[in-house]
Coordinates of C-alpha atoms and ligand atoms in Angstrom, one line a residue:
M1 CA 53.1 74.3 -111.4
E2 CA 51.6 71.3 -109.2
K3 CA 50.1 72.5 -105.8
I4 CA 51.9 71.8 -102.7
A5 CA 49.7 69.7 -100.3
V6 CA 50.6 70.5 -96.5
T7 CA 49.9 68.2 -93.6
L8 CA 50.5 69.7 -90.2
S9 CA 52.0 67.5 -87.8
Q10 CA 50.0 66.7 -84.7
N11 CA 52.9 66.2 -82.3
L12 CA 54.8 69.4 -82.2
K13 CA 58.3 69.3 -80.8
A14 CA 59.3 71.6 -78.0
K15 CA 62.0 74.3 -79.6
P16 CA 65.6 74.4 -78.1
E17 CA 65.6 76.6 -75.1
D18 CA 68.9 78.1 -75.3
E19 CA 69.9 79.0 -78.9
S20 CA 73.7 79.8 -77.9
K21 CA 74.1 76.0 -77.3
L22 CA 72.5 75.0 -80.8
G23 CA 75.5 73.5 -82.2
F24 CA 75.3 72.3 -85.7
G25 CA 72.4 70.2 -87.6
R26 CA 71.5 68.2 -84.4
V27 CA 68.0 69.5 -84.1
F28 CA 65.5 69.2 -86.6
T29 CA 62.0 71.1 -87.1
D30 CA 58.5 69.5 -87.2
H31 CA 58.1 69.4 -91.0
M32 CA 59.9 68.2 -94.2
F33 CA 59.3 68.8 -97.8
L34 CA 59.2 65.6 -100.3
M35 CA 58.6 65.3 -103.8
N36 CA 59.2 62.3 -106.0
Y37 CA 60.5 61.9 -109.7
E38 CA 59.7 59.6 -112.4
E39 CA 61.4 59.0 -115.5
G40 CA 58.8 60.0 -118.4
K41 CA 56.8 62.0 -115.6
G42 CA 59.2 64.6 -114.2
W43 CA 58.8 65.6 -110.6
F44 CA 55.5 65.1 -108.9
N45 CA 53.3 65.1 -105.6
P46 CA 55.3 67.9 -104.1
R47 CA 54.1 68.0 -100.3
V48 CA 55.0 69.6 -96.8
V49 CA 54.6 66.5 -94.1
P50 CA 55.4 65.9 -90.9
Y51 CA 59.2 65.4 -90.1
G52 CA 59.7 61.6 -90.0
D53 CA 61.5 58.5 -91.0
F54 CA 61.4 57.1 -94.7
A55 CA 60.5 53.2 -95.6
L56 CA 62.7 52.3 -98.3
D57 CA 63.6 49.1 -100.0
P58 CA 66.9 48.0 -98.8
A59 CA 67.6 47.3 -102.5
C60 CA 67.4 50.9 -103.4
V61 CA 70.2 52.2 -105.8
V62 CA 71.4 54.9 -103.3
F63 CA 72.5 52.3 -100.4
H64 CA 74.5 50.4 -102.8
Y65 CA 75.9 53.1 -105.4
G66 CA 75.5 56.2 -103.8
Q67 CA 73.4 58.2 -106.0
A68 CA 72.5 61.0 -103.5
I69 CA 73.6 64.8 -103.5
F70 CA 72.8 67.6 -101.4
E71 CA 73.0 71.3 -100.7
G72 CA 73.1 73.5 -97.8
T73 CA 71.6 77.0 -97.3
K74 CA 70.0 79.1 -94.6
C75 CA 67.2 81.3 -93.7
Y76 CA 67.7 84.3 -91.6
R77 CA 65.5 86.0 -89.2
R78 CA 66.2 90.0 -89.2
A79 CA 65.8 92.2 -86.3
D80 CA 62.6 93.1 -87.2
G81 CA 61.3 89.6 -87.1
G82 CA 60.9 89.1 -90.8
L83 CA 62.7 86.1 -92.5
Q84 CA 64.9 85.9 -95.4
L85 CA 67.0 83.5 -97.6
F86 CA 70.3 84.3 -99.2
R87 CA 70.6 83.2 -102.9
P88 CA 68.7 80.0 -102.3
E89 CA 68.1 79.9 -106.4
E90 CA 71.9 79.4 -106.7
N91 CA 71.6 76.4 -104.4
F92 CA 69.1 74.8 -106.5
A93 CA 71.0 75.4 -109.8
R94 CA 73.9 74.0 -108.4
M95 CA 71.9 70.8 -107.5
S96 CA 71.0 70.7 -110.9
R97 CA 74.3 70.5 -112.3
S98 CA 75.5 68.0 -109.4
A99 CA 72.6 65.8 -110.7
E100 CA 73.9 65.8 -114.3
R101 CA 77.2 64.9 -113.2
M102 CA 75.6 61.7 -111.0
G103 CA 73.5 60.7 -114.0
M104 CA 70.1 62.1 -111.9
P105 CA 67.7 64.5 -113.3
H106 CA 67.7 68.1 -112.8
L107 CA 65.6 69.4 -110.2
D108 CA 62.4 71.5 -110.9
E109 CA 64.1 74.6 -109.3
A110 CA 61.1 76.6 -109.2
L111 CA 59.2 74.0 -107.3
A112 CA 61.9 73.1 -105.2
L113 CA 62.0 76.9 -104.1
E114 CA 58.2 77.1 -103.8
G115 CA 58.4 74.0 -101.7
L116 CA 61.0 75.6 -99.3
K117 CA 59.2 78.5 -99.0
A118 CA 56.1 76.4 -98.0
L119 CA 58.2 74.3 -95.4
I120 CA 59.3 77.6 -93.8
D121 CA 56.0 79.1 -93.9
V122 CA 55.1 75.9 -91.3
D123 CA 58.0 75.8 -89.4
Q124 CA 58.6 79.6 -89.3
D125 CA 58.9 79.7 -85.4
W126 CA 61.8 77.5 -85.6
V127 CA 64.0 80.1 -87.2
P128 CA 66.3 81.3 -84.3
H129 CA 66.4 84.7 -83.0
N130 CA 69.8 85.0 -82.0
D131 CA 72.7 86.7 -83.9
G132 CA 74.9 84.1 -85.4
A133 CA 72.1 81.3 -85.2
S134 CA 69.8 80.5 -88.4
L135 CA 67.9 77.9 -89.6
Y136 CA 70.0 75.5 -91.8
I137 CA 68.6 74.0 -94.8
R138 CA 69.4 70.5 -96.5
P139 CA 67.7 69.8 -99.7
T140 CA 68.8 66.4 -100.7
M141 CA 68.3 64.1 -103.7
I142 CA 68.4 60.2 -103.6
S143 CA 67.8 57.5 -106.2
T144 CA 65.2 54.8 -105.3
D145 CA 64.9 52.3 -107.9
V146 CA 65.1 48.8 -106.5
H147 CA 67.5 47.0 -108.5
L148 CA 71.3 46.0 -108.0
G149 CA 72.6 46.8 -111.4
V150 CA 74.8 49.6 -111.6
H151 CA 72.5 51.9 -113.6
A152 CA 71.2 55.2 -113.1
S153 CA 67.7 55.2 -111.5
K154 CA 64.6 56.1 -113.0
T155 CA 62.9 57.1 -109.8
Y156 CA 63.9 59.6 -107.4
L157 CA 63.1 61.3 -104.2
F158 CA 63.8 64.8 -103.4
F159 CA 63.4 66.1 -99.8
I160 CA 64.0 69.2 -97.5
I161 CA 65.0 69.1 -93.7
M162 CA 65.9 72.0 -91.5
S163 CA 68.0 72.2 -88.6
P164 CA 68.0 75.5 -86.3
S165 CA 72.0 75.8 -85.8
G166 CA 74.8 77.6 -84.5
A167 CA 78.4 77.9 -85.6
Y168 CA 79.7 74.9 -87.7
Y169 CA 83.0 74.8 -85.7
K170 CA 82.8 74.6 -82.2
E171 CA 85.5 77.5 -82.3
G172 CA 82.7 80.0 -83.6
L173 CA 84.4 82.8 -85.3
K174 CA 87.6 81.9 -83.5
P175 CA 90.4 80.9 -85.6
V176 CA 90.4 77.1 -86.3
G177 CA 93.6 74.6 -87.0
I178 CA 93.9 73.0 -90.5
Y179 CA 95.9 70.3 -91.3
V180 CA 97.3 70.0 -94.8
E181 CA 96.5 66.7 -96.1
D182 CA 99.2 65.1 -98.4
E183 CA 98.3 61.4 -98.5
Y184 CA 94.7 61.0 -99.2
V185 CA 92.9 63.2 -101.9
R186 CA 89.6 64.4 -101.9
A187 CA 88.9 64.5 -105.7
V188 CA 90.6 64.3 -109.2
R189 CA 90.2 65.9 -112.5
G190 CA 87.0 64.6 -114.3
G191 CA 85.6 63.0 -111.3
T192 CA 83.0 64.4 -109.1
G193 CA 84.8 67.1 -106.9
F194 CA 82.6 70.0 -108.4
T195 CA 79.1 68.5 -107.3
K196 CA 77.7 68.1 -103.9
C197 CA 77.6 64.5 -104.0
A198 CA 77.6 62.3 -100.5
G199 CA 80.5 60.3 -101.9
N200 CA 82.9 63.4 -101.9
Y201 CA 82.2 63.7 -97.8
A202 CA 82.1 60.1 -97.2
A203 CA 85.4 59.9 -99.0
S204 CA 86.8 62.8 -96.7
I205 CA 85.8 61.4 -93.2
Y206 CA 88.6 59.0 -92.7
A207 CA 91.2 61.6 -93.1
S208 CA 89.2 64.2 -91.3
E209 CA 89.0 61.8 -88.2
I210 CA 92.9 61.4 -88.2
A211 CA 93.0 65.3 -88.3
E212 CA 90.6 65.4 -85.4
K213 CA 93.0 63.2 -83.4
K214 CA 95.4 65.4 -83.7
G215 CA 93.5 68.2 -82.7
Y216 CA 92.6 69.9 -86.2
A217 CA 89.2 71.3 -86.9
Q218 CA 89.5 69.9 -90.7
V219 CA 91.8 68.8 -93.6
L220 CA 93.1 71.2 -96.3
W221 CA 92.8 69.0 -99.6
L222 CA 95.7 69.0 -102.0
D223 CA 94.9 68.6 -106.0
G224 CA 94.8 64.8 -106.8
V225 CA 97.3 65.0 -109.2
E226 CA 100.4 66.1 -108.1
Q227 CA 99.3 66.7 -104.6
K228 CA 100.8 70.3 -104.7
Y229 CA 98.1 72.5 -105.1
V230 CA 95.6 74.0 -102.8
E231 CA 91.9 72.8 -103.3
E232 CA 89.6 73.0 -100.5
V233 CA 88.7 72.3 -97.1
G234 CA 85.8 69.9 -97.7
S235 CA 83.0 72.2 -95.6
M236 CA 84.6 75.4 -97.0
N237 CA 86.6 77.0 -99.8
M238 CA 89.9 78.5 -99.1
M239 CA 91.1 82.0 -99.2
F240 CA 94.4 83.5 -98.3
A241 CA 94.9 87.3 -97.7
Y242 CA 98.0 89.3 -98.6
G243 CA 97.5 92.5 -97.2
S244 CA 94.3 93.7 -99.2
K245 CA 94.4 91.4 -102.0
I246 CA 92.8 88.0 -101.4
V247 CA 93.5 85.1 -103.6
T248 CA 91.7 81.8 -103.9
P249 CA 92.1 78.7 -105.8
A250 CA 90.4 78.8 -109.2
L251 CA 87.6 76.5 -109.8
N252 CA 89.2 73.4 -111.8
G253 CA 86.3 71.0 -111.7
S254 CA 87.6 69.3 -108.5
I255 CA 86.8 72.0 -106.4
L256 CA 83.0 72.9 -105.3
P257 CA 81.9 76.3 -106.7
G258 CA 80.8 77.6 -103.5
I259 CA 78.0 80.0 -103.1
T260 CA 79.7 81.6 -100.4
R261 CA 82.9 81.8 -102.3
K262 CA 81.2 83.4 -105.2
S263 CA 79.7 86.2 -102.8
I264 CA 82.8 86.9 -101.0
L265 CA 84.7 87.6 -104.2
T266 CA 81.9 90.2 -105.6
L267 CA 81.9 91.7 -102.0
A268 CA 85.8 91.8 -101.6
Q269 CA 85.8 93.6 -104.7
Q270 CA 82.7 95.9 -103.9
L271 CA 84.8 96.7 -100.7
G272 CA 87.9 97.6 -102.5
F273 CA 90.1 94.7 -102.3
E274 CA 91.8 93.1 -105.3
V275 CA 90.8 89.5 -105.9
E276 CA 92.4 86.8 -107.8
E277 CA 91.6 83.3 -108.7
K278 CA 94.4 81.1 -109.5
K279 CA 96.3 77.9 -108.9
L280 CA 97.9 78.1 -105.5
A281 CA 101.3 75.7 -104.6
M282 CA 100.7 74.9 -101.0
A283 CA 104.7 75.6 -100.6
D284 CA 104.3 78.8 -101.9
I285 CA 101.7 79.7 -99.4
F286 CA 103.6 78.2 -96.5
E287 CA 106.6 80.2 -97.6
D288 CA 104.4 83.5 -97.7
I289 CA 102.9 82.9 -94.5
K290 CA 106.3 82.4 -92.9
S291 CA 108.0 85.8 -94.5
G292 CA 104.6 87.4 -93.5
K293 CA 103.2 88.3 -97.0
C294 CA 100.4 86.4 -96.6
T295 CA 98.7 87.9 -93.7
E296 CA 95.3 85.8 -92.9
A297 CA 94.0 82.5 -94.1
F298 CA 90.0 82.0 -94.0
G299 CA 87.5 79.6 -95.3
T300 CA 84.0 80.3 -96.8
G301 CA 81.0 78.1 -96.8
T302 CA 77.5 78.3 -96.0
A303 CA 77.7 76.3 -92.8
A304 CA 81.0 77.5 -91.7
V305 CA 80.3 81.1 -93.1
I306 CA 83.9 82.7 -92.9
S307 CA 86.1 80.9 -90.7
P308 CA 89.5 82.2 -89.9
V309 CA 92.6 79.8 -90.0
G310 CA 94.9 80.4 -87.1
E311 CA 97.0 77.5 -87.4
L312 CA 98.1 75.3 -90.6
A313 CA 100.2 72.1 -90.4
W314 CA 101.8 70.5 -93.0
G315 CA 104.1 67.4 -92.6
D316 CA 105.9 68.3 -89.5
E317 CA 105.9 72.0 -89.7
K318 CA 103.1 73.8 -88.2
L319 CA 102.6 77.6 -88.7
T320 CA 100.7 80.2 -86.8
I321 CA 98.8 82.9 -88.9
N322 CA 98.2 86.4 -87.6
G323 CA 99.0 85.3 -84.3
G324 CA 96.0 82.9 -84.1
E325 CA 93.4 85.8 -84.4
I326 CA 91.0 86.9 -86.8
G327 CA 92.4 89.1 -89.1
P328 CA 90.8 92.5 -90.5
V329 CA 90.0 91.2 -94.0
A330 CA 88.0 88.3 -92.6
Q331 CA 86.5 90.1 -90.1
K332 CA 85.4 92.6 -92.6
L333 CA 84.1 90.1 -95.0
Y334 CA 82.5 88.6 -92.2
D335 CA 80.5 91.6 -91.0
T336 CA 79.5 92.8 -94.6
L337 CA 78.1 89.1 -95.7
T338 CA 76.5 88.5 -92.3
G339 CA 75.1 91.8 -92.2
I340 CA 73.4 91.2 -95.4
Q341 CA 72.3 88.0 -94.4
Y342 CA 70.7 89.1 -91.3
G343 CA 69.3 92.3 -92.8
R344 CA 71.7 94.8 -91.2
V345 CA 73.2 95.8 -94.5
A346 CA 71.7 96.8 -97.6
D347 CA 71.6 94.1 -100.2
E348 CA 72.9 96.1 -103.3
N349 CA 73.7 92.7 -105.4
G350 CA 69.8 91.6 -105.4
W351 CA 70.9 88.4 -103.2
I352 CA 68.3 88.2 -100.6
V353 CA 64.8 86.5 -100.8
K354 CA 62.4 88.5 -98.3
L355 CA 59.8 85.7 -97.2
Ligands
LIG401 C1 77.2 73.8 -96.2 O1 78.2 74.7 -95.9 O2 76.1 73.9 -96.2 C2 77.7 72.4 -96.5 O3 77.0 71.8 -97.1 C3 79.3 72.0 -95.8 C4 78.8 70.7 -95.3 C5 79.9 69.9 -94.9 C6 78.2 71.1 -93.8

């Protein structure tokens, strides 16, 4: 494996003083990790360098045709001060799957993980100490060929930046309001819905803005063909509790295969919940919430962790779920997942990478 070169910043930034006010993704650490790719040569020049601007030609493919993919993972500080990652190899494996769909090269996953470790090593003091805060990690790959033809690039840049962050939603663990979007769609069968490509998120922004103006934290996307079935929220996968049974949309190619989703499904079963992945009609969920059969709704995601949904709006109807409070299923799963991530609960599944 190529050695990772480290150039330290001579101009260290002040760290945030109040970790309870971090918000999400606003402050960045002192360094970043970069490596380049060239067709025929593979990934090369892995390096940790001071965080800073890139100089890129305005004709780079990424600016015109959006060959860009990213990941999200976190570094946690345990009570004993030690640092740990949660299933980082899953993120790099998913990035390679995203890359393939986008005509981009697979990542050198082992080198990317070494790069991440080297980066955290130099910026370790940036990992927050507050419970609920962590160091959010954003690996990204962009195409860098200078060419206006619509073709896969032959050169790429992979980078990792890191941001000490708190809760993704301003509500924190308080339930959020979600708006069911039935005009616009996020993804279609055969498209890029299962990838973490920038375009999926770009396509969601307009509808999210409309929902935000109406007072909702996010939109819940329905399927792109019949606009009947629950897909995901864009920043999280959706789950619904029916007492001690948890149901979630099955992965169908247009939903992101969330790493938190997958982990929660495993933990839920280990905790004795029944779990079912299936096609979920929004109309059925709505009826089940009204009749009280569906007792909780919550989203799962790296940034969002577990985010209870207290209100669901669809057309002219608005439903309150579990009295607008977090329910026992979401709370149990949140406590277990974050317990493992922060080192308070034993990691029986071998998900933690201690640094
Ligand atoms: C994450 O949860 O890490 C994501 O990438 C979702 C993003 C919209 C914040």
